[in-house]
mmCIF file of C-alpha atoms in Angstrom:
data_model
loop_
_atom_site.group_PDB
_atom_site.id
_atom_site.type_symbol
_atom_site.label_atom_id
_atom_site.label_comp_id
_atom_site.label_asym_id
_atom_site.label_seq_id
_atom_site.Cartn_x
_atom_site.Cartn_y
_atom_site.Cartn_z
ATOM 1 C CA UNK A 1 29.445 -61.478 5.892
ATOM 2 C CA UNK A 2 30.241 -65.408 6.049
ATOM 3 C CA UNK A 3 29.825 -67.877 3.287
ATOM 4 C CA UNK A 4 27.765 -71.228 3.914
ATOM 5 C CA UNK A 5 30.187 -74.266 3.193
ATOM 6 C CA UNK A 6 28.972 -75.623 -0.507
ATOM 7 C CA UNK A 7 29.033 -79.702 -0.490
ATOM 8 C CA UNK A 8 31.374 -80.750 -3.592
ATOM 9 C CA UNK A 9 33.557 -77.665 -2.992
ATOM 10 C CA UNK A 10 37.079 -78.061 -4.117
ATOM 11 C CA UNK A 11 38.436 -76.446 -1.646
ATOM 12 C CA UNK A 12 36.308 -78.198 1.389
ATOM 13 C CA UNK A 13 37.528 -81.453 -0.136
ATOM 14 C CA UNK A 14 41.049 -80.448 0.012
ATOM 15 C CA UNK A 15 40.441 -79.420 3.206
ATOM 16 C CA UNK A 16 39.006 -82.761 4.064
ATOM 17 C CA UNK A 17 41.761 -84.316 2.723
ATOM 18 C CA UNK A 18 44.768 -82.353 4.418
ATOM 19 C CA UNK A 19 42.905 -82.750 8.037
ATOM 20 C CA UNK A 20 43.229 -86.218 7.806
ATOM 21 C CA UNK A 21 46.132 -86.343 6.606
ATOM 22 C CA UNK A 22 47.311 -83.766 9.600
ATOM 23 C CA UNK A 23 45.396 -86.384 11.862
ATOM 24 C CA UNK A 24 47.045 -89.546 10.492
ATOM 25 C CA UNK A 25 50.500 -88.019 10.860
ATOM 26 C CA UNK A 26 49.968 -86.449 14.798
ATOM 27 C CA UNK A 27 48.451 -89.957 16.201
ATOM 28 C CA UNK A 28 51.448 -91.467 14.263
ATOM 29 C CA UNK A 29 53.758 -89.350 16.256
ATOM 30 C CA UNK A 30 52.173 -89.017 19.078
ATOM 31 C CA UNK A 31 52.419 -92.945 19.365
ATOM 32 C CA UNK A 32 55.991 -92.933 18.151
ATOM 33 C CA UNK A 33 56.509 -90.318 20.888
ATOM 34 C CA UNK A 34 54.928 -91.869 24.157
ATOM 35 C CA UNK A 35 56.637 -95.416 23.338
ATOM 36 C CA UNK A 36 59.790 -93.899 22.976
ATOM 37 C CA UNK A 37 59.046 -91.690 25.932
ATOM 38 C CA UNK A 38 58.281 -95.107 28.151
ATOM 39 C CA UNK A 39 61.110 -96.360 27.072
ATOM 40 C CA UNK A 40 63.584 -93.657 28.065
ATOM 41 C CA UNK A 41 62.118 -93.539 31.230
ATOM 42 C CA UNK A 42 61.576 -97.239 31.868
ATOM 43 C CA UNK A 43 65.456 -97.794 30.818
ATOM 44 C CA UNK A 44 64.378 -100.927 28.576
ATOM 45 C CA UNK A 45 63.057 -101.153 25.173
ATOM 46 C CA UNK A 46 60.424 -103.539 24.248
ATOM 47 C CA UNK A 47 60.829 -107.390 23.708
ATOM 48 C CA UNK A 48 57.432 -109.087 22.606
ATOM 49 C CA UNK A 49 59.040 -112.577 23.642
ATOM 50 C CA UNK A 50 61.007 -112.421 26.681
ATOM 51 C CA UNK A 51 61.897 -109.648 29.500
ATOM 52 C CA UNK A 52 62.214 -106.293 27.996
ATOM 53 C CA UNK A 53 65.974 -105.772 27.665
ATOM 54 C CA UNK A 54 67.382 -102.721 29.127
ATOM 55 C CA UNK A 55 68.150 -99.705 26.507
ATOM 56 C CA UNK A 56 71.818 -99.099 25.470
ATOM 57 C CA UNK A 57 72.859 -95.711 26.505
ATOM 58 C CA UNK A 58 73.591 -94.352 23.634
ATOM 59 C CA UNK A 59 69.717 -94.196 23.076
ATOM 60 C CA UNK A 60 69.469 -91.598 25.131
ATOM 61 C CA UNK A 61 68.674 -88.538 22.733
ATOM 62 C CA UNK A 62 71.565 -86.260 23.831
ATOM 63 C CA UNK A 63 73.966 -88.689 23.736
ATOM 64 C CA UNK A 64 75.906 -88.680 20.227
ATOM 65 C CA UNK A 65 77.730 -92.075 21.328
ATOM 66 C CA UNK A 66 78.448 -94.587 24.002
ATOM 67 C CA UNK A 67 80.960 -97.425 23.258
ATOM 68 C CA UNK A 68 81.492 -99.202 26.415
ATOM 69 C CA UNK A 69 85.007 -100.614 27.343
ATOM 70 C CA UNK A 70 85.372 -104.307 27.492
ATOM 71 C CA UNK A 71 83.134 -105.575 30.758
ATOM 72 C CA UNK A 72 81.495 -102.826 31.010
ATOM 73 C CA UNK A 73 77.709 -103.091 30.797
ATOM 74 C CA UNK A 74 76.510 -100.778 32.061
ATOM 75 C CA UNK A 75 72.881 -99.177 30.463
ATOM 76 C CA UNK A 76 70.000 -96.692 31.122
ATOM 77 C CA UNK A 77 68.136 -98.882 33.544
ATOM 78 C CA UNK A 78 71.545 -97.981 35.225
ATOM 79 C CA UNK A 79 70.712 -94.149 35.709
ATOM 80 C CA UNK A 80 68.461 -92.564 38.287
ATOM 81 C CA UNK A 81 64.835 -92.291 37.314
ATOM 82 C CA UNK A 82 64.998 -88.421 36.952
ATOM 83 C CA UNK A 83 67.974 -88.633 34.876
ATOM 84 C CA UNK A 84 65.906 -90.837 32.436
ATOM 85 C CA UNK A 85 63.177 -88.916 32.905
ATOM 86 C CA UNK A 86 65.192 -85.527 31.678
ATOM 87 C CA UNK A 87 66.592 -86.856 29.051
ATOM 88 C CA UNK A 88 62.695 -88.131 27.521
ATOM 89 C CA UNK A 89 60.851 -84.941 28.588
ATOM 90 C CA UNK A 90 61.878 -82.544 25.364
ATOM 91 C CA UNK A 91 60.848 -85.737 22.981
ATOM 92 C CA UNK A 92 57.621 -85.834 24.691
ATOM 93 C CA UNK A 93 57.311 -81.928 24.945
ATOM 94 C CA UNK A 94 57.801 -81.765 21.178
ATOM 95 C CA UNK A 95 55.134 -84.099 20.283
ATOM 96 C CA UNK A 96 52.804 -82.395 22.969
ATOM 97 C CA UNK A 97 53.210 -79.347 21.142
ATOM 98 C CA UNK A 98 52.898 -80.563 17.233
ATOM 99 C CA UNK A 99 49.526 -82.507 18.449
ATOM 100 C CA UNK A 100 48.300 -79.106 20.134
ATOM 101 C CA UNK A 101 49.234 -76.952 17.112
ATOM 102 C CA UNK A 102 48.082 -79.859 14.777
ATOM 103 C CA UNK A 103 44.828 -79.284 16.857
ATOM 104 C CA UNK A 104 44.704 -75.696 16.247
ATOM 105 C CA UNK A 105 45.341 -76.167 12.329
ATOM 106 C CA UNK A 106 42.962 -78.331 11.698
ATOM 107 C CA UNK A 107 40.512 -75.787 13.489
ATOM 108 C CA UNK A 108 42.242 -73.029 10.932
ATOM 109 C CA UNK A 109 41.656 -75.035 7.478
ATOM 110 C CA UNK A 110 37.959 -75.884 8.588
ATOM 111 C CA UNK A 111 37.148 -71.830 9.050
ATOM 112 C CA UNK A 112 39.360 -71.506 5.682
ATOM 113 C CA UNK A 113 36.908 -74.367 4.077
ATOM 114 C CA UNK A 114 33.761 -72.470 5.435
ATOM 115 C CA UNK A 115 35.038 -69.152 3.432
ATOM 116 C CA UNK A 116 35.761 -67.680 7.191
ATOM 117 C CA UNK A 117 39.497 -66.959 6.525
ATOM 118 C CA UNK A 118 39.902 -63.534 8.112
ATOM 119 C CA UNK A 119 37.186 -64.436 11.147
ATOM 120 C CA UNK A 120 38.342 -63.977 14.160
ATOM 121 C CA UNK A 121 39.042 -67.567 15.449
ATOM 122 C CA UNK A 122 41.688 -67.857 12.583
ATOM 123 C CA UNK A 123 43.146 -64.815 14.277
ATOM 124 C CA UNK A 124 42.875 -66.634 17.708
ATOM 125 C CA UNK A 125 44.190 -70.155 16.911
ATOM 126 C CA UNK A 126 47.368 -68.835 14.702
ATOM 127 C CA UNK A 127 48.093 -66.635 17.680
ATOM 128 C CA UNK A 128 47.780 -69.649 19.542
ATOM 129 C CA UNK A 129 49.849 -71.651 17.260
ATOM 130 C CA UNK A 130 52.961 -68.910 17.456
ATOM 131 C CA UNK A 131 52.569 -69.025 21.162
ATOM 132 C CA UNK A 132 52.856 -72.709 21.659
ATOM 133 C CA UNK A 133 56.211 -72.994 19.167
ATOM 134 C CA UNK A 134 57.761 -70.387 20.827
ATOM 135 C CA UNK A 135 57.438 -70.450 24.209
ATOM 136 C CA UNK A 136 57.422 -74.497 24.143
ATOM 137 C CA UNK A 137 60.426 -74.290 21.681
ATOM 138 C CA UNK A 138 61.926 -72.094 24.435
ATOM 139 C CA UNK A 139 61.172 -74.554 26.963
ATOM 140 C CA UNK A 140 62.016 -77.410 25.213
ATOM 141 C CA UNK A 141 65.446 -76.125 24.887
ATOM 142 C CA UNK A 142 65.588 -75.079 28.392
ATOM 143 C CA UNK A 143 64.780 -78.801 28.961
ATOM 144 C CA UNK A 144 67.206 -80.394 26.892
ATOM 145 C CA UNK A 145 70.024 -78.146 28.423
ATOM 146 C CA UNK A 146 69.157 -79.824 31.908
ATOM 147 C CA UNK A 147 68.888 -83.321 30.210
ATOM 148 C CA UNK A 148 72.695 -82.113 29.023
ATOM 149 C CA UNK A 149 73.990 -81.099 32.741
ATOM 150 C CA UNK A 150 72.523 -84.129 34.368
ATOM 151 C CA UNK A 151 74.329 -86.458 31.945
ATOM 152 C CA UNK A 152 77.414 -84.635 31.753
ATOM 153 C CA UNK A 153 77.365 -84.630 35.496
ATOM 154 C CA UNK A 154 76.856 -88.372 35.758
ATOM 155 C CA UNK A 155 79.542 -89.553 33.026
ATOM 156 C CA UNK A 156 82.596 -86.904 33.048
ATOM 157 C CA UNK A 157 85.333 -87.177 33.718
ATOM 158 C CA UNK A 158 85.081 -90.037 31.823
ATOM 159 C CA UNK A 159 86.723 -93.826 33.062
ATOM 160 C CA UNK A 160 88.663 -94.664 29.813
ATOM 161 C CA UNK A 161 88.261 -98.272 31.082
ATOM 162 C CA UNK A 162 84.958 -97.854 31.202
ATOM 163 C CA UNK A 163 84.234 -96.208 27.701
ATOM 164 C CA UNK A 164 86.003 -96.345 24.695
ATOM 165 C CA UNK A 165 84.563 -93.674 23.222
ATOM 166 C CA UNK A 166 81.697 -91.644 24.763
ATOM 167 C CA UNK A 167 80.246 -88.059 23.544
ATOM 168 C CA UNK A 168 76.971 -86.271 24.420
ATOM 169 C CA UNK A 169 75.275 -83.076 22.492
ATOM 170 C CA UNK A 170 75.868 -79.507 22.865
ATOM 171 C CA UNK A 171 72.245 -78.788 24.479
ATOM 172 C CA UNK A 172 69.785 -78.196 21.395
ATOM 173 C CA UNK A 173 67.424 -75.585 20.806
ATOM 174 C CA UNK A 174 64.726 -76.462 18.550
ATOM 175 C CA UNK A 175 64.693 -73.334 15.935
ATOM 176 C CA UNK A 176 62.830 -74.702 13.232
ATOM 177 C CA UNK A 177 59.909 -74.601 15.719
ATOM 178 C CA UNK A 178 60.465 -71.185 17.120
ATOM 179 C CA UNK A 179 60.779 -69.790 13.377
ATOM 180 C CA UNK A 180 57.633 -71.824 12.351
ATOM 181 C CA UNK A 181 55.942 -69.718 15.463
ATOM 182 C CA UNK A 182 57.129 -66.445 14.362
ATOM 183 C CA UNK A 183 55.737 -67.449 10.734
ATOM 184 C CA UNK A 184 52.702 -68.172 12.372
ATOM 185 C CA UNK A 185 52.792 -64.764 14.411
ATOM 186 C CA UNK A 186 53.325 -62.966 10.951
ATOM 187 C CA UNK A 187 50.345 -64.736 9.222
ATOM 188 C CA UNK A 188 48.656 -63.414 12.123
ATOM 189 C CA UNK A 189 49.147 -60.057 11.783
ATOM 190 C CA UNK A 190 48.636 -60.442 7.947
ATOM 191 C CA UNK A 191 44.828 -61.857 8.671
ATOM 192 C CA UNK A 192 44.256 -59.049 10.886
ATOM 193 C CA UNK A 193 44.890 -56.943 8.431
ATOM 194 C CA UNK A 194 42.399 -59.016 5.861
ATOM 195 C CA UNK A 195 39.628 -58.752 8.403
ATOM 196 C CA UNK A 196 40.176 -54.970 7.897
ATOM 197 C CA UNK A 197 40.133 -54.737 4.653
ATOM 198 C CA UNK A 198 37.094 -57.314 4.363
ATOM 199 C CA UNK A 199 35.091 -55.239 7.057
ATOM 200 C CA UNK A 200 35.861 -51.820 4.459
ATOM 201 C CA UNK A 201 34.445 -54.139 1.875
ATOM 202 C CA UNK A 202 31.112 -55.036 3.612
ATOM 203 C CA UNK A 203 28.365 -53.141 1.542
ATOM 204 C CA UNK A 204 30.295 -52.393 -1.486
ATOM 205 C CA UNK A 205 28.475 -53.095 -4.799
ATOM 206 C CA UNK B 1 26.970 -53.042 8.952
ATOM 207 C CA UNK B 2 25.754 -50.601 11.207
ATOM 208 C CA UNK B 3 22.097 -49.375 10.238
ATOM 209 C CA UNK B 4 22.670 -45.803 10.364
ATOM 210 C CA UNK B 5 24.745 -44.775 7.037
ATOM 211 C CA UNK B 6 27.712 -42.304 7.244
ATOM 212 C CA UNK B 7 26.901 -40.380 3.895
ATOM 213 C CA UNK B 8 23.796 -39.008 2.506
ATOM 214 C CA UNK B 9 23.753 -40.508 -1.082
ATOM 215 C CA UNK B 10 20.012 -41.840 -1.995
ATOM 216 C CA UNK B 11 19.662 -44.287 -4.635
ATOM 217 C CA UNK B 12 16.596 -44.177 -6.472
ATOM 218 C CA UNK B 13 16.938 -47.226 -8.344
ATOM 219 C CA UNK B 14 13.463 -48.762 -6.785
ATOM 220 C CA UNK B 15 11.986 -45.627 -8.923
ATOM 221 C CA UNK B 16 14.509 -46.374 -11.948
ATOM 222 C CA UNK B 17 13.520 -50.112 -12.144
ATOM 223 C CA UNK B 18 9.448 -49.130 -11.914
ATOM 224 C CA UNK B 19 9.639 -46.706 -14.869
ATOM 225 C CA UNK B 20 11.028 -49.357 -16.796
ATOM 226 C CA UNK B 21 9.164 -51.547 -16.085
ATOM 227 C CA UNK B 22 11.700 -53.912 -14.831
ATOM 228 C CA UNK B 23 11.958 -56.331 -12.226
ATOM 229 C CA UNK B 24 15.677 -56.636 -10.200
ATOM 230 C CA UNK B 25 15.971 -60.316 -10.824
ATOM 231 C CA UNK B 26 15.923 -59.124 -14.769
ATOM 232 C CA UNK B 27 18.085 -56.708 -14.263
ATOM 233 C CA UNK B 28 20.066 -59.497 -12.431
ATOM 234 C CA UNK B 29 20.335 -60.735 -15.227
ATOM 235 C CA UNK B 30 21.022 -58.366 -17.607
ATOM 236 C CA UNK B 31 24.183 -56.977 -15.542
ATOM 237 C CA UNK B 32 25.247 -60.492 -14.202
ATOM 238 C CA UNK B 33 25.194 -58.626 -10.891
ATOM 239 C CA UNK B 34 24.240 -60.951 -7.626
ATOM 240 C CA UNK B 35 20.797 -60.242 -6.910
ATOM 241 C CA UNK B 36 22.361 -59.620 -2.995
ATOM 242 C CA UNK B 37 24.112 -56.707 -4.077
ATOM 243 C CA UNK B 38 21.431 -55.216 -6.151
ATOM 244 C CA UNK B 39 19.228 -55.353 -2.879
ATOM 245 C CA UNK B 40 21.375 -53.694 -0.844
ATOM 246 C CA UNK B 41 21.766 -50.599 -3.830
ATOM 247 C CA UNK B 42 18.062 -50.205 -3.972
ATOM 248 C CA UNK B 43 16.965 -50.737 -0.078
ATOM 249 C CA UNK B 44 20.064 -48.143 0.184
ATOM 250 C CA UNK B 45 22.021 -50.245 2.661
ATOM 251 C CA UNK B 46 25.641 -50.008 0.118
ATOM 252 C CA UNK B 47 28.247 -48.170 1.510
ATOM 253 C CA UNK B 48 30.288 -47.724 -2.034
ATOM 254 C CA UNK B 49 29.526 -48.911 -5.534
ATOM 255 C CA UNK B 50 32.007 -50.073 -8.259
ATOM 256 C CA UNK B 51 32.571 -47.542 -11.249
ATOM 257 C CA UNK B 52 32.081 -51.134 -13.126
ATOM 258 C CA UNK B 53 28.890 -52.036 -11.003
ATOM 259 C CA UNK B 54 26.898 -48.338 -11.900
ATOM 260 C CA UNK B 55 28.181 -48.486 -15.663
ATOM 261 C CA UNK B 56 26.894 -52.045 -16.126
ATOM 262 C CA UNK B 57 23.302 -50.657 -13.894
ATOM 263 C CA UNK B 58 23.231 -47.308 -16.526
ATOM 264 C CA UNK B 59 23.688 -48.974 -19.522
ATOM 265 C CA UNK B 60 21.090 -52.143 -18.767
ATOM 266 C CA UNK B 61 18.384 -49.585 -17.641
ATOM 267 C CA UNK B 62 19.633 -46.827 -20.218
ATOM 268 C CA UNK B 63 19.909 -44.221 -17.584
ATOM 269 C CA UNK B 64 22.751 -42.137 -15.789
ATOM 270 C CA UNK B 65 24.087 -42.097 -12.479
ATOM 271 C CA UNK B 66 22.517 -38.313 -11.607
ATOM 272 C CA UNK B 67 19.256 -40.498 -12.140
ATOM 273 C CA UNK B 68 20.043 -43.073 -9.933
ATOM 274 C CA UNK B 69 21.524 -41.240 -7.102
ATOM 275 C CA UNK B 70 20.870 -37.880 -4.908
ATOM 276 C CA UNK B 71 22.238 -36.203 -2.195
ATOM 277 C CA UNK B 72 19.831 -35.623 0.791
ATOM 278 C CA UNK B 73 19.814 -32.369 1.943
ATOM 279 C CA UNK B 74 20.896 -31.922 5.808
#
């Protein structure tokens, strides 16, 4: 039995309020994301009055530091393409999957708002949710780890004329993520079992 | 809710309300049950009723459950 959505409702306008604030915050990062994605890949940040200089290489996310020896100037632009383009793709995978499970919130809190918290859409998009942080928090690691081997490949053995001091990540796997999809999983189940016991309670006086 | 019920409890409560001469919004009222569920009781569509629901029905109409309810035979 579903509930019409009453205008005035607390908890629609708390609902209201926490999908735009979910909104606000995934075009934030999603922006934040693709310019910093660009950037990796392009090998040059952004200069609003002159040619875009080339990005240091210890921007590079998986590198932890990159002091270069004295004449040595050597930056991303410097790298192959694909290099770059390994060393962007987890960013860009992240925010891909926070805008896609921000998607599938918002979707949650509106059937929450419309009293349809154990429907079966909740079910849906939370399973969808766990999937998502999982299996992209899987593959984002999976991702980095290549980023990882490709830079280690092109830098060791380090030149100690070359750089001073140099040092890239141990290849990181993104568990916050994967444990926010098994949290999601678990909510899943835990609706489920909701819809259950609201179906018992449909025609009870 | 499936139209067919699985039990053969009858509510006479239609019959209840007409002897007294009163009308289910009053007793609505009178029990501060939702006029929704006191439908579904009378047109028998309920599947289970509250021990708190039938007390608040007896005393408002002054009448006992083994008025308001029978079992149908077969």
């Amino acid at each position: 039995m579903s509930k019409g959505r009453k205008s005035g409702d607390p908890r629609s306008e708390a609902t209201r309020l926490a999908i735009g604030f979910i909104r606000w915050l995934a075009i934030l990062g999603g922006v934040v994301a693709v310019v910093q994605f660009v950037a990796i890949v392009r090998g040059r940040s952004w200069s609003s009055n002159s040619a875009d200089p080339p990005l240091e290489i210890q921007y590079l996310p998986q590198i932890t530091m990159a002091q270069p020896g004295a004449g040595n100037s050597m930056t991303a632009v410097d790298l192959s393409w694909w290099i770059r383009l390994s060393a962007a793709l987890p960013g860009l995978l992240q925010a891909v999957l926070l805008l896609l499970a921000a998607l599938l919130l918002v979707r949650i809190l509106r059937a929450i708002a419309a009293h349809r918290s154990f429907g079966p859409e909740v079910r849906r998009d939370l399973s969808g949710i766990s999937l998502l942080l999982i299996l992209g928090g899987v593959a984002m690691a999976l991702l980095d780890l290549l980023a990882v081997v490709l830079l280690t490949q092109t830098f060791y053995p380090l030149d100690g004329r070359v750089w001073e001091r140099f040092g890239i990540e141990l290849p990181s796997v993104p568990v916050f993520l994967i444990a926010l999809g098994f949290v999601a999983s678990a909510f899943m189940y835990a609706i489920r079992d909701g819809a259950d016991l609201e179906k018992e309670a449909v025609g009870v006086v | 809710m499936s139209s067919e019920p699985d039990h053969r409890i009858v509510c006479h409560l239609d019959r209840v309300l007409e002897e007294r001469g009163v009308t289910l919004t009053e007793l609505s009222e009178r029990t501060g049950i939702t006029l929704a569920n006191l439908s579904i009781l009378k047109t028998n569509k309920a599947r289970a009723i509250r021990f708190t629901t039938l007390t608040a029905i007896c005393d408002a109409l002054d009448t006992t459950p083994a008025d308001l309810f029978s079992l149908r035979i077969g």
